[in-house]
Amino acid sequence: MNKRSSSENFRRILGRVTQYDFVGRGDELSRIMAHAEPANAGRGLLLLMEPSAGVSELLRQAYDQIFNRRSEVIPIYFAFTRHETTAVSAAIEFLNTFLQQYIAYRRDEPVVSHSTLTLQDLVELAPPADVEWIEQLVDSYTRLRFSNDDKALVRFCLGAPQRIPAGRGRPLIMLDGAQLADYLNGVVVLGTEVLRVFGRGGFTFVLAGLRRQILAAAHEAKCNFELLDILRLQQLDTTQAALLVEHVARRQHVTISEAARDLLVQQFAGNPFFISIFLQAAREKNASLDSYLDCERLYVDELLGGHLHRHFAELLEEIAPRLDTRHLLIRVLWEAAAGEDQTSTFEGWRKRLHVTAGELQEILQRLHAQEFVNWDQGIVEAGVGPQAWKDYLKVRYRLDVLNDPRALVVADALADSLKRAPHTMARHYKQIAGGGLRELIGRFNCQRIPSVLFDYATFSRKYKGAESDTIAAGLEAEADLLKLPQTVHLASCAAFNSDMRQLTDDERCLLAHTFEDGAYSDAQQVIWFTADLEAKLEVDVDVARAWYERFETLAETLSFTRYQIWLISNEGFTEEASRFLNRRKAFSSSRSQLGLIAERVGEPVPAPVVQTTEANEFLMVVPMGEDNELIAASTAEQIARRLLFRPEAINQIKTAVVEACINASEHSFSPDRKIYQRFRLESDRLVVTISSRGIVPANLNGASSGLEISEAAEERRGWGLKLIRTLMDEVEFERVDEGTSLRMTKYLRQSSS
Amino acid sequence: MDKPSPGLVRSHCVGTTAVVYASDYLNKLTGEKIERECRRQLDCGCRALVIDFSDTQLVNSIGISILLGIIDVAERNGARVVFSEVNDQTVELFEMLGLTRHVVLAKDEHEALLNLSHYETTPTVH
């Protein structure tokens, strides 16, 4: 009751969304609130954000919470904007905002925070106890304003909160430098000046800004780092980003499917700014986002003329204010990103851009701050930045440099985005599936594990088909134990050799630096190469040999003298493959062995769960696995009986449903691990649709997944489909953006009478 | 003599023939249990296998692929395989996937054993 009434009394002042709709930054908000506590008085908090990671609403929400608390802490929120053209004008605006928000808090009148007020208005609005010092402050400001000493004026304005007399509250200054501020013209570098004033003690403040920019400014200003705390603000994780999409879509009245939601999350890599402006664009265009096509159409519109376009265009204009340099910059950036060699020298860039060294230095500083390039002394690496930035560069390059017809650029951009979407999702689903492997190897810390779990052939001989209790008892009794090393560094193999990315996903091919017994010496150092191979049946010797040799070559290239190769496959390895690997002392495990290893090393990673609803039909959702296809088959039987199908036909339907469920489950990397079943009764037929989310199987969309799937595996998948086609009268794959949706029809008269 | 196996698959031996009982749903898990039991029986010297499907209501394609694997293993060991008491729907599936080309179907266990007795030469008890 108290909680509810407190929520009802909560006044939204600067926040643009309700507390309920503010998702994804709960921990960061708590951290800022903790910074307002007396224990942190006089300390600064640097909020280091990835570009566009969305900090402004976080600070506004913090402002509202502190305002509503009515404690001794007085919240002051100020955002440096691109509209302020000089450091002086920005500092004056800060002074005005500070006084306005101070008075709003002292009078407990939030509306004062929003009003347009002059300094004289503020003096008149000041509570009697504050009139004197505020009058003095305004007088001093007026004198300094016309003194022609810009630096002194900037420092005076920024230092105004220090003039609050004792006993009138303690200000928490929250400075939103997301759009800041080094770009402001004039002799004063504002970012550095802000930190010079605030970062040398005395103030309790939060300064948020681009991570590369703020840290550099803090060093430049010679801040006292003992009085600074750091909070890193990254993009949202998948769950939080999906929640954000749902909230923003609801607020903007945009209908969106689950598949489209997940695509946006992945395509924008959890970037809250991109997600928000994209959904805003959907609302403005009254667009529904039900399919990948809906999303990509809007995305291309946005790249060419919407919010995304404006965002990147403004950034580019700030980075390279001169139009001719900007065109050359687009060319250089895109050609570097699209080329094989993405690194170039400073001098190389200078010649191509036709600018002086000083001008290029400014341009590169800004590109580096926005993380559009990595600039380290003489070397510039392009081809970095979010996908939306790369897509923007590409369309600008084609339009502005190549002068391609706009219609062609639009069509190509749309086609490219549509073709990329399933791959984006497939990569994500595989990352989820492979994420457990990274966690597992990362937890290696000298645990003792039965050796048989790293030897598929022996495991298969001893335990395949045995009850779990039997396996557990057997493993408990195993005397031959392998002592795992301690993992100290773990990365994708592709991080060491980008060619590996052609063969498998990053998360399924890992390279770990480990030490045996946790002893850090050359003799104890062992590199673990691990690959999780995608195959439906036992992996044969050719595939095993190819992977072994790849790792051997990589080890040689990287001069690793001691290494351990570990191959994993869902169903293990053929006898020949096992013999090959055993002879070379390589480890081999099946998925079930991997699960047993995980149990012994630490907790398994839980699978994500989402729900769905449908109406007007018999709809059932069952989790994958645990023989749940029998539940589906049983339901099909009950429904088929209503149409008076003969027993043989009912059995055929049941078998087809079972096979469809198995197809839906097998290696779909389904994000929700659910099978969706729709049963529609018509006068002369039963229509059953079995769907799942996840990867579109390569044999259904005609595309190759690029992964090694043996012919035998394909054959077995073919068996299920072959059975279904034989048992049912009509079988059709419905077009879906991801996963599979198989519609099967059985006619009453034709097949059962 | 009945001999319950650790995998909880029912089985017993008649001379050099092992009779292994499939469960009500033949899928990957139960198929692998049957495979394990069949391998165990062959390792113990059995020269023929009868897989009894009297309890089996439903079979899926993965279960069938495992049955093919069992037939392969038996062939490599010089053992014969007979499937007994397979219901009509399952026979239909076996035929569709070509399983019946590799295995003899018997009406029931008795007929299966009778069929195999023609080939049995040396009785062994184990």
Coordinates of C-alpha atoms in Angstrom, one line a residue, chain A residues 37-581:
Chain A
E37 CA 24.6 9.4 -0.4
P38 CA 26.6 11.5 2.2
A39 CA 29.4 8.9 2.1
N40 CA 30.2 10.0 -1.5
A41 CA 30.0 13.8 -0.8
G42 CA 32.8 15.5 -2.7
R43 CA 33.4 12.7 -5.0
G44 CA 32.9 12.5 -8.8
L45 CA 31.5 9.7 -10.8
L46 CA 32.6 9.4 -14.4
L47 CA 30.0 7.7 -16.6
L48 CA 31.9 6.3 -19.5
M49 CA 29.5 5.4 -22.3
E50 CA 29.8 3.7 -25.5
P51 CA 28.6 5.9 -28.3
S52 CA 24.8 6.2 -28.3
A53 CA 24.5 4.0 -25.3
G54 CA 21.8 6.3 -24.0
V55 CA 22.7 8.2 -20.9
S56 CA 20.5 11.2 -20.9
E57 CA 17.3 9.5 -19.7
L58 CA 19.3 7.7 -17.0
L59 CA 20.4 11.1 -15.6
R60 CA 16.9 12.6 -15.9
Q61 CA 15.4 9.6 -14.1
A62 CA 18.1 10.0 -11.4
Y63 CA 17.1 13.7 -11.1
D64 CA 13.5 12.9 -10.7
Q65 CA 14.2 10.3 -8.0
I66 CA 16.4 12.6 -6.0
F67 CA 14.0 15.5 -6.4
N68 CA 11.1 13.3 -5.1
R69 CA 13.2 12.1 -2.1
R70 CA 13.3 15.7 -0.7
S71 CA 16.5 15.0 1.2
E72 CA 19.4 17.5 1.7
V73 CA 20.7 16.5 -1.8
I74 CA 19.7 19.0 -4.5
P75 CA 19.7 17.5 -8.0
I76 CA 21.0 19.6 -10.8
Y77 CA 20.9 18.2 -14.3
F78 CA 22.5 19.9 -17.2
A79 CA 22.9 18.6 -20.8
F80 CA 25.5 20.1 -23.0
T81 CA 23.9 20.3 -26.4
R82 CA 25.0 20.8 -29.9
H83 CA 23.0 24.0 -30.0
E84 CA 25.4 25.8 -27.8
T85 CA 28.1 27.0 -30.2
T86 CA 30.7 28.3 -27.7
A87 CA 32.1 27.2 -24.3
V88 CA 31.0 30.6 -22.9
S89 CA 27.4 30.2 -24.1
A90 CA 27.3 26.7 -22.7
A91 CA 28.7 27.8 -19.4
I92 CA 26.1 30.6 -19.1
E93 CA 23.4 28.2 -19.9
F94 CA 24.7 26.0 -17.1
L95 CA 24.5 28.9 -14.7
N96 CA 20.9 29.6 -15.6
T97 CA 19.9 25.9 -15.4
F98 CA 21.7 25.5 -12.0
L99 CA 19.8 28.5 -10.5
Q100 CA 16.5 27.4 -12.0
Q101 CA 16.7 23.9 -10.7
Y102 CA 18.1 25.0 -7.3
I103 CA 15.1 27.3 -6.8
A104 CA 12.7 24.6 -8.1
Y105 CA 14.0 22.2 -5.5
R106 CA 14.0 24.8 -2.7
R107 CA 10.5 25.9 -3.5
D108 CA 9.5 22.3 -4.1
E109 CA 7.9 23.4 -7.4
P110 CA 9.0 21.2 -10.3
V111 CA 7.4 23.5 -12.8
V112 CA 10.2 26.0 -12.2
S113 CA 12.6 23.5 -13.7
H114 CA 10.8 23.7 -17.1
S115 CA 10.0 27.4 -17.3
T116 CA 11.8 29.8 -19.5
L117 CA 13.2 32.3 -17.0
T118 CA 15.8 35.1 -17.0
L119 CA 18.3 35.6 -14.3
Q120 CA 16.3 38.5 -13.0
D121 CA 13.1 36.2 -12.9
L122 CA 15.1 33.8 -10.9
V123 CA 16.2 36.4 -8.3
E124 CA 12.6 37.3 -7.9
L125 CA 11.6 33.6 -7.5
A126 CA 14.3 32.8 -5.0
P127 CA 13.1 31.8 -1.5
P128 CA 13.8 34.7 1.0
A129 CA 16.6 32.7 2.6
D130 CA 18.4 32.5 -0.7
V131 CA 17.8 35.9 -2.2
E132 CA 21.0 37.5 -0.9
W133 CA 23.5 35.0 -2.2
I134 CA 21.7 34.6 -5.5
E135 CA 21.6 38.4 -6.0
Q136 CA 25.4 38.5 -5.3
L137 CA 26.0 35.7 -7.7
V138 CA 24.0 37.4 -10.5
D139 CA 25.8 40.7 -9.9
S140 CA 29.2 39.0 -10.1
Y141 CA 28.2 37.3 -13.2
T142 CA 27.0 40.5 -14.9
R143 CA 30.4 42.2 -14.1
L144 CA 32.4 39.2 -15.4
R145 CA 30.2 38.8 -18.5
F146 CA 31.6 42.0 -20.0
S147 CA 35.2 41.6 -18.9
N148 CA 36.3 39.8 -22.0
D149 CA 38.0 37.1 -19.9
D150 CA 36.2 34.0 -21.3
K151 CA 38.1 31.5 -19.3
A152 CA 37.3 33.3 -16.0
L153 CA 33.6 33.5 -17.0
V154 CA 33.4 29.9 -17.9
R155 CA 35.0 28.9 -14.5
F156 CA 32.7 31.3 -12.6
C157 CA 29.6 29.9 -14.2
L158 CA 30.6 26.3 -13.7
G159 CA 31.7 26.9 -10.1
A160 CA 28.4 28.6 -9.2
P161 CA 27.1 25.6 -7.2
Q162 CA 30.0 26.1 -4.7
R163 CA 28.4 29.4 -3.7
I164 CA 25.4 27.7 -2.1
P165 CA 25.7 28.7 1.6
A166 CA 26.1 26.0 4.2
G167 CA 22.9 24.4 5.5
R168 CA 20.9 25.1 2.3
G169 CA 21.5 21.7 0.8
R170 CA 24.2 19.8 -1.0
P171 CA 24.0 19.9 -4.8
L172 CA 24.6 16.8 -6.9
I173 CA 25.6 18.1 -10.3
M174 CA 24.8 15.7 -13.1
L175 CA 26.4 16.7 -16.4
D176 CA 25.2 15.1 -19.5
G177 CA 28.1 15.3 -21.9
A178 CA 26.8 12.7 -24.4
Q179 CA 26.8 15.3 -27.1
L180 CA 29.7 17.3 -25.8
A181 CA 31.7 19.3 -26.1
D182 CA 35.2 19.4 -27.4
Y183 CA 33.7 20.6 -30.6
L184 CA 32.6 23.9 -29.1
N185 CA 34.5 26.8 -30.7
G186 CA 36.6 29.3 -28.8
V187 CA 39.7 29.3 -26.7
V188 CA 38.2 27.2 -23.9
V189 CA 38.0 23.5 -24.3
L190 CA 34.8 22.9 -22.3
G191 CA 35.1 19.2 -21.5
T192 CA 38.5 19.8 -20.0
E193 CA 37.4 23.0 -18.2
V194 CA 34.4 21.1 -16.7
L195 CA 36.7 18.5 -15.3
R196 CA 39.1 21.1 -14.1
V197 CA 36.4 22.8 -12.1
F198 CA 34.6 19.7 -10.8
G199 CA 37.3 17.1 -10.8
R200 CA 39.6 18.7 -8.4
G201 CA 37.4 18.1 -5.3
G202 CA 34.7 19.8 -3.5
F203 CA 31.8 18.9 -5.8
T204 CA 29.7 15.9 -5.8
F205 CA 29.1 15.3 -9.4
V206 CA 28.3 12.9 -12.2
L207 CA 29.8 13.5 -15.6
A208 CA 28.6 11.3 -18.4
G209 CA 30.1 11.3 -21.9
L210 CA 31.8 9.3 -24.6
R211 CA 34.2 6.9 -22.9
R212 CA 37.2 7.8 -25.1
Q213 CA 36.5 11.5 -24.7
I214 CA 35.8 11.8 -21.0
L215 CA 38.8 9.8 -19.9
A216 CA 41.1 11.8 -22.1
A217 CA 39.6 15.0 -20.8
A218 CA 40.1 13.8 -17.1
H219 CA 43.7 13.2 -17.7
E220 CA 44.1 16.5 -19.6
A221 CA 42.5 18.3 -16.7
K222 CA 44.8 16.6 -14.2
C223 CA 41.9 15.4 -12.1
N224 CA 42.4 13.9 -8.7
F225 CA 41.5 10.3 -9.6
E226 CA 41.4 9.3 -6.0
L227 CA 38.2 11.3 -5.8
L228 CA 36.7 9.9 -9.0
D229 CA 34.7 6.7 -9.4
I230 CA 34.0 5.2 -12.8
L231 CA 30.9 3.5 -14.1
R232 CA 30.9 2.0 -17.6
L233 CA 27.8 2.3 -19.6
Q234 CA 27.6 -0.3 -22.4
Q235 CA 24.9 -1.3 -24.8
L236 CA 21.9 -3.2 -23.3
D237 CA 22.1 -7.0 -23.1
T238 CA 19.7 -9.0 -25.2
T239 CA 17.0 -9.4 -22.5
Q240 CA 17.0 -5.8 -21.5
A241 CA 17.1 -4.6 -25.1
A242 CA 14.1 -6.8 -26.0
L243 CA 12.3 -5.3 -23.0
L244 CA 13.1 -1.8 -24.2
V245 CA 11.8 -2.6 -27.6
E246 CA 8.5 -3.8 -26.1
H247 CA 8.1 -0.8 -23.9
V248 CA 8.9 1.8 -26.5
A249 CA 6.8 0.0 -29.1
R250 CA 3.8 0.0 -26.7
R251 CA 4.4 3.6 -25.9
Q252 CA 4.6 4.6 -29.5
H253 CA 1.6 2.4 -30.5
V254 CA 3.7 0.3 -32.9
T255 CA 2.7 -3.3 -33.3
I256 CA 5.7 -5.5 -33.5
S257 CA 6.2 -9.3 -33.7
E258 CA 8.5 -11.2 -31.5
A259 CA 10.7 -12.1 -34.4
A260 CA 10.9 -8.4 -35.5
R261 CA 11.6 -7.4 -31.9
D262 CA 14.5 -9.8 -31.7
L263 CA 15.9 -8.7 -35.1
L264 CA 15.9 -5.1 -33.9
V265 CA 17.8 -6.0 -30.8
Q266 CA 20.4 -7.8 -32.8
Q267 CA 20.6 -5.5 -35.7
F268 CA 21.2 -2.5 -33.4
A269 CA 23.3 -4.6 -31.0
G270 CA 21.2 -3.5 -28.0
N271 CA 21.8 0.2 -28.7
P272 CA 19.0 2.0 -26.9
F273 CA 19.3 5.2 -28.9
F274 CA 19.0 3.4 -32.2
I275 CA 16.1 1.3 -31.0
S276 CA 14.2 4.3 -29.7
I277 CA 14.6 6.5 -32.8
F278 CA 13.7 3.5 -35.0
L279 CA 10.5 2.9 -33.2
Q280 CA 9.7 6.6 -33.2
A281 CA 10.1 6.5 -36.9
A282 CA 7.8 3.5 -37.1
R283 CA 5.2 5.5 -35.2
E284 CA 5.6 8.6 -37.4
K285 CA 5.1 6.5 -40.5
N286 CA 2.3 4.5 -38.9
A287 CA 4.3 1.4 -39.8
S288 CA 3.7 -2.0 -38.2
L289 CA 6.8 -4.2 -37.7
D290 CA 5.4 -7.7 -38.2
S291 CA 8.1 -9.1 -40.4
Y292 CA 11.8 -8.8 -41.3
L293 CA 10.6 -7.0 -44.5
D294 CA 8.7 -4.4 -42.5
C295 CA 11.8 -3.8 -40.4
E296 CA 14.3 -3.6 -43.2
R297 CA 12.1 -1.3 -45.3
L298 CA 11.9 1.2 -42.5
Y299 CA 15.6 0.7 -41.7
V300 CA 16.6 1.7 -45.3
D301 CA 14.2 4.6 -45.2
E302 CA 15.9 5.7 -42.0
L303 CA 19.4 5.4 -43.4
L304 CA 18.5 7.5 -46.4
G305 CA 16.4 10.2 -44.9
G306 CA 15.2 9.5 -41.4
H307 CA 16.4 9.9 -37.8
L308 CA 19.3 7.6 -38.4
H309 CA 20.4 9.6 -41.4
R310 CA 20.2 12.8 -39.4
H311 CA 22.1 11.4 -36.5
F312 CA 25.0 10.2 -38.6
A313 CA 24.9 13.3 -40.9
E314 CA 25.1 15.6 -37.9
L315 CA 28.0 13.7 -36.5
L316 CA 29.9 13.8 -39.8
E317 CA 29.3 17.5 -40.0
E318 CA 30.8 18.0 -36.6
I319 CA 33.7 15.7 -37.5
A320 CA 34.4 17.3 -40.8
P321 CA 32.6 20.7 -41.1
R322 CA 33.8 21.4 -44.6
L323 CA 31.7 19.8 -47.3
D324 CA 34.5 18.8 -49.6
T325 CA 36.5 17.2 -46.8
R326 CA 33.3 15.4 -45.7
H327 CA 32.8 13.8 -49.1
L328 CA 36.4 12.7 -49.2
L329 CA 36.1 11.4 -45.7
I330 CA 33.1 9.3 -46.6
R331 CA 35.1 7.9 -49.5
V332 CA 38.1 7.1 -47.4
L333 CA 36.1 5.6 -44.5
W334 CA 34.0 3.4 -46.8
E335 CA 36.8 2.2 -49.0
A336 CA 38.9 1.4 -45.9
A337 CA 35.9 -0.5 -44.3
A338 CA 35.1 -2.4 -47.5
G339 CA 38.7 -3.2 -48.4
E340 CA 40.7 -6.1 -47.1
D341 CA 43.2 -4.0 -45.3
Q342 CA 41.4 -1.8 -42.9
T343 CA 44.5 -0.2 -41.4
S344 CA 46.3 2.8 -42.9
T345 CA 48.8 5.4 -41.8
F346 CA 48.2 8.9 -40.7
E347 CA 50.1 10.2 -43.6
G348 CA 48.1 8.0 -46.0
W349 CA 44.9 9.5 -44.7
R350 CA 46.2 13.1 -44.8
K351 CA 47.1 12.7 -48.5
R352 CA 43.7 11.2 -49.4
L353 CA 41.8 13.9 -47.5
H354 CA 43.9 16.8 -48.7
V355 CA 44.1 18.3 -45.3
T356 CA 46.9 19.6 -43.0
A357 CA 48.2 17.4 -40.3
G358 CA 46.5 19.6 -37.7
E359 CA 43.1 19.3 -39.4
L360 CA 43.5 15.5 -39.8
Q361 CA 44.4 15.3 -36.1
E362 CA 41.1 17.0 -35.2
I363 CA 39.1 14.8 -37.6
L364 CA 40.7 11.6 -36.3
Q365 CA 40.2 12.6 -32.6
R366 CA 36.5 13.1 -33.3
L367 CA 36.2 9.8 -35.3
H368 CA 38.1 8.0 -32.5
A369 CA 35.9 9.5 -29.8
Q370 CA 32.8 8.3 -31.7
E371 CA 34.5 4.9 -32.2
F372 CA 34.2 5.1 -35.9
V373 CA 37.9 4.4 -36.2
N374 CA 40.6 3.2 -33.9
W375 CA 43.4 5.7 -34.0
D376 CA 46.7 4.8 -32.3
Q377 CA 49.6 7.2 -33.0
G378 CA 50.4 6.7 -36.6
I379 CA 48.0 3.9 -37.5
V380 CA 44.3 4.4 -38.3
E381 CA 42.0 1.4 -38.3
A382 CA 38.7 1.8 -40.1
G383 CA 35.8 -0.6 -40.5
V384 CA 34.7 -0.4 -36.9
G385 CA 31.5 1.1 -35.5
P386 CA 27.9 -0.1 -35.4
Q387 CA 26.4 -1.9 -38.4
A388 CA 24.0 1.1 -39.0
W389 CA 27.0 3.4 -39.4
K390 CA 28.6 1.1 -41.9
D391 CA 25.3 0.8 -43.8
Y392 CA 25.0 4.6 -43.7
L393 CA 28.5 5.1 -45.0
K394 CA 27.8 2.6 -47.8
V395 CA 24.7 4.4 -49.1
R396 CA 26.3 7.8 -48.8
Y397 CA 29.3 6.5 -50.7
R398 CA 27.2 5.2 -53.5
L399 CA 25.1 8.3 -53.7
D400 CA 27.7 11.0 -53.1
V401 CA 30.9 9.5 -54.5
L402 CA 29.7 7.0 -57.2
N403 CA 26.6 9.0 -58.1
D404 CA 24.6 5.7 -58.3
P405 CA 20.9 6.2 -59.0
R406 CA 19.0 6.6 -55.7
A407 CA 16.4 3.9 -56.6
L408 CA 19.2 1.4 -57.2
V409 CA 20.9 2.3 -53.9
V410 CA 17.6 1.9 -52.0
A411 CA 16.8 -1.4 -53.7
D412 CA 20.3 -2.8 -53.0
A413 CA 20.4 -1.6 -49.4
L414 CA 17.0 -3.2 -48.8
A415 CA 18.1 -6.5 -50.5
D416 CA 21.3 -6.5 -48.5
S417 CA 19.6 -5.9 -45.2
L418 CA 17.0 -8.6 -45.9
K419 CA 19.6 -11.1 -46.8
R420 CA 21.6 -10.2 -43.7
A421 CA 18.7 -10.5 -41.3
P422 CA 18.5 -14.3 -41.1
H423 CA 22.3 -14.5 -40.7
T424 CA 22.2 -12.0 -37.9
M425 CA 19.6 -14.0 -36.1
A426 CA 21.3 -17.3 -36.8
R427 CA 24.6 -15.9 -35.4
H428 CA 22.7 -14.8 -32.3
Y429 CA 21.0 -18.2 -31.7
K430 CA 24.3 -20.0 -32.2
Q431 CA 25.9 -17.6 -29.8
I432 CA 23.3 -18.5 -27.2
A433 CA 23.9 -22.2 -27.8
G434 CA 27.6 -21.8 -27.8
G435 CA 27.7 -19.3 -24.9
G436 CA 27.7 -22.2 -22.5
L437 CA 31.0 -23.4 -23.9
R438 CA 32.7 -20.1 -23.3
E439 CA 31.4 -20.0 -19.8
L440 CA 32.4 -23.6 -19.2
I441 CA 36.0 -23.2 -20.4
G442 CA 36.2 -19.9 -18.6
R443 CA 35.5 -21.7 -15.3
F444 CA 38.3 -24.2 -15.7
N445 CA 40.2 -23.9 -12.5
C446 CA 42.0 -27.1 -11.7
Q447 CA 38.9 -29.2 -11.1
R448 CA 39.3 -33.0 -11.4
I449 CA 37.0 -34.5 -14.0
P450 CA 36.7 -38.1 -15.1
S451 CA 38.9 -38.5 -18.2
V452 CA 36.2 -40.5 -19.9
L453 CA 34.2 -37.3 -20.4
F454 CA 36.9 -36.1 -22.8
D455 CA 37.1 -39.4 -24.7
Y456 CA 33.9 -40.0 -26.7
A457 CA 34.8 -43.5 -27.8
T458 CA 35.3 -44.8 -24.3
F459 CA 32.3 -42.9 -23.0
S460 CA 30.1 -44.3 -25.7
R461 CA 31.3 -47.8 -25.1
K462 CA 30.7 -47.5 -21.3
Y463 CA 27.7 -45.3 -21.0
K464 CA 25.8 -44.7 -24.2
G465 CA 22.1 -45.6 -23.7
A466 CA 22.6 -46.1 -19.9
E467 CA 20.2 -44.5 -17.4
S468 CA 21.4 -41.2 -15.9
D469 CA 21.7 -42.8 -12.5
T470 CA 23.9 -45.5 -13.9
I471 CA 26.1 -42.9 -15.7
A472 CA 26.4 -40.8 -12.6
A473 CA 27.4 -43.8 -10.5
G474 CA 29.8 -44.9 -13.1
L475 CA 31.5 -41.5 -13.3
E476 CA 31.7 -41.3 -9.6
A477 CA 33.6 -44.6 -9.6
E478 CA 36.0 -43.5 -12.4
A479 CA 39.5 -43.6 -11.1
D480 CA 41.1 -42.0 -14.1
L481 CA 40.7 -38.3 -13.5
L482 CA 41.8 -35.4 -15.6
K483 CA 42.9 -32.3 -13.7
L484 CA 41.7 -29.3 -15.7
P485 CA 44.0 -26.4 -16.1
Q486 CA 43.2 -22.9 -14.9
T487 CA 41.9 -20.6 -17.7
V488 CA 43.5 -17.1 -17.6
H489 CA 42.4 -15.8 -21.0
L490 CA 39.7 -16.9 -23.4
A491 CA 38.8 -15.6 -26.8
S492 CA 37.3 -16.7 -30.1
C493 CA 39.8 -18.3 -32.4
A494 CA 38.7 -15.8 -35.0
A495 CA 40.3 -13.1 -32.8
F496 CA 43.6 -14.8 -33.5
N497 CA 42.9 -15.6 -37.1
S498 CA 40.0 -14.1 -38.9
D499 CA 39.9 -17.0 -41.4
M500 CA 38.3 -19.1 -38.7
R501 CA 35.2 -17.0 -39.0
Q502 CA 34.6 -18.6 -42.4
L503 CA 34.3 -22.0 -40.8
T504 CA 32.2 -21.5 -37.8
D505 CA 30.7 -19.0 -35.4
D506 CA 32.9 -17.1 -33.0
E507 CA 31.4 -18.7 -29.9
R508 CA 31.8 -22.2 -31.2
C509 CA 35.6 -22.1 -31.7
L510 CA 37.6 -20.9 -28.8
L511 CA 41.2 -20.5 -27.8
A512 CA 42.1 -20.5 -24.1
H513 CA 45.4 -19.7 -22.5
T514 CA 45.6 -22.0 -19.5
F515 CA 48.1 -23.0 -16.8
E516 CA 48.3 -26.5 -15.4
D517 CA 47.9 -26.7 -11.7
G518 CA 47.4 -22.9 -11.8
A519 CA 51.2 -22.6 -11.8
Y520 CA 52.3 -19.7 -14.0
S521 CA 55.4 -21.0 -15.7
D522 CA 56.4 -21.7 -19.3
A523 CA 56.4 -25.4 -18.6
Q524 CA 52.8 -25.3 -17.3
Q525 CA 51.3 -23.1 -20.0
V526 CA 48.9 -24.9 -22.3
I527 CA 46.8 -23.5 -25.1
W528 CA 43.4 -25.2 -25.4
F529 CA 41.8 -25.1 -28.9
T530 CA 38.1 -26.0 -28.7
A531 CA 35.6 -26.4 -31.5
D532 CA 31.9 -27.2 -31.1
L533 CA 31.1 -28.9 -34.4
E534 CA 27.6 -28.7 -35.9
A535 CA 26.5 -32.1 -37.0
K536 CA 23.4 -34.2 -36.5
L537 CA 25.1 -37.5 -36.4
E538 CA 28.5 -38.7 -35.3
V539 CA 31.3 -36.6 -36.9
D540 CA 33.3 -38.6 -39.4
V541 CA 37.1 -38.8 -39.6
D542 CA 37.4 -36.4 -42.5
V543 CA 35.8 -33.6 -40.5
A544 CA 37.7 -34.5 -37.4
R545 CA 41.0 -34.5 -39.3
A546 CA 40.3 -31.2 -41.0
W547 CA 39.6 -29.5 -37.6
Y548 CA 42.6 -31.1 -36.0
E549 CA 44.9 -29.9 -38.8
R550 CA 43.4 -26.4 -38.7
F551 CA 44.2 -26.1 -35.1
E552 CA 47.7 -27.6 -35.6
T553 CA 48.4 -25.0 -38.3
L554 CA 47.1 -22.2 -36.1
A555 CA 49.2 -23.3 -33.2
E556 CA 52.2 -23.3 -35.5
T557 CA 51.5 -19.9 -36.8
L558 CA 51.0 -18.5 -33.4
S559 CA 54.1 -20.3 -32.1
F560 CA 52.2 -22.2 -29.4
T561 CA 54.4 -25.1 -28.4
R562 CA 52.1 -26.9 -25.9
Y563 CA 48.5 -27.2 -26.9
Q564 CA 45.5 -29.3 -26.3
I565 CA 42.8 -29.8 -29.0
W566 CA 39.2 -30.6 -27.9
L567 CA 36.5 -31.3 -30.4
I568 CA 32.9 -31.4 -29.4
S569 CA 29.9 -32.7 -31.5
N570 CA 26.3 -33.2 -30.6
E571 CA 26.3 -36.9 -31.3
G572 CA 30.0 -37.6 -30.8
F573 CA 32.4 -39.1 -33.4
T574 CA 32.6 -42.2 -35.5
E575 CA 34.9 -45.0 -34.4
E576 CA 37.4 -44.0 -37.1
A577 CA 37.3 -40.4 -36.1
S578 CA 37.7 -41.3 -32.4
R579 CA 40.7 -43.5 -33.3
F580 CA 42.3 -40.6 -35.3
L581 CA 41.8 -38.1 -32.4

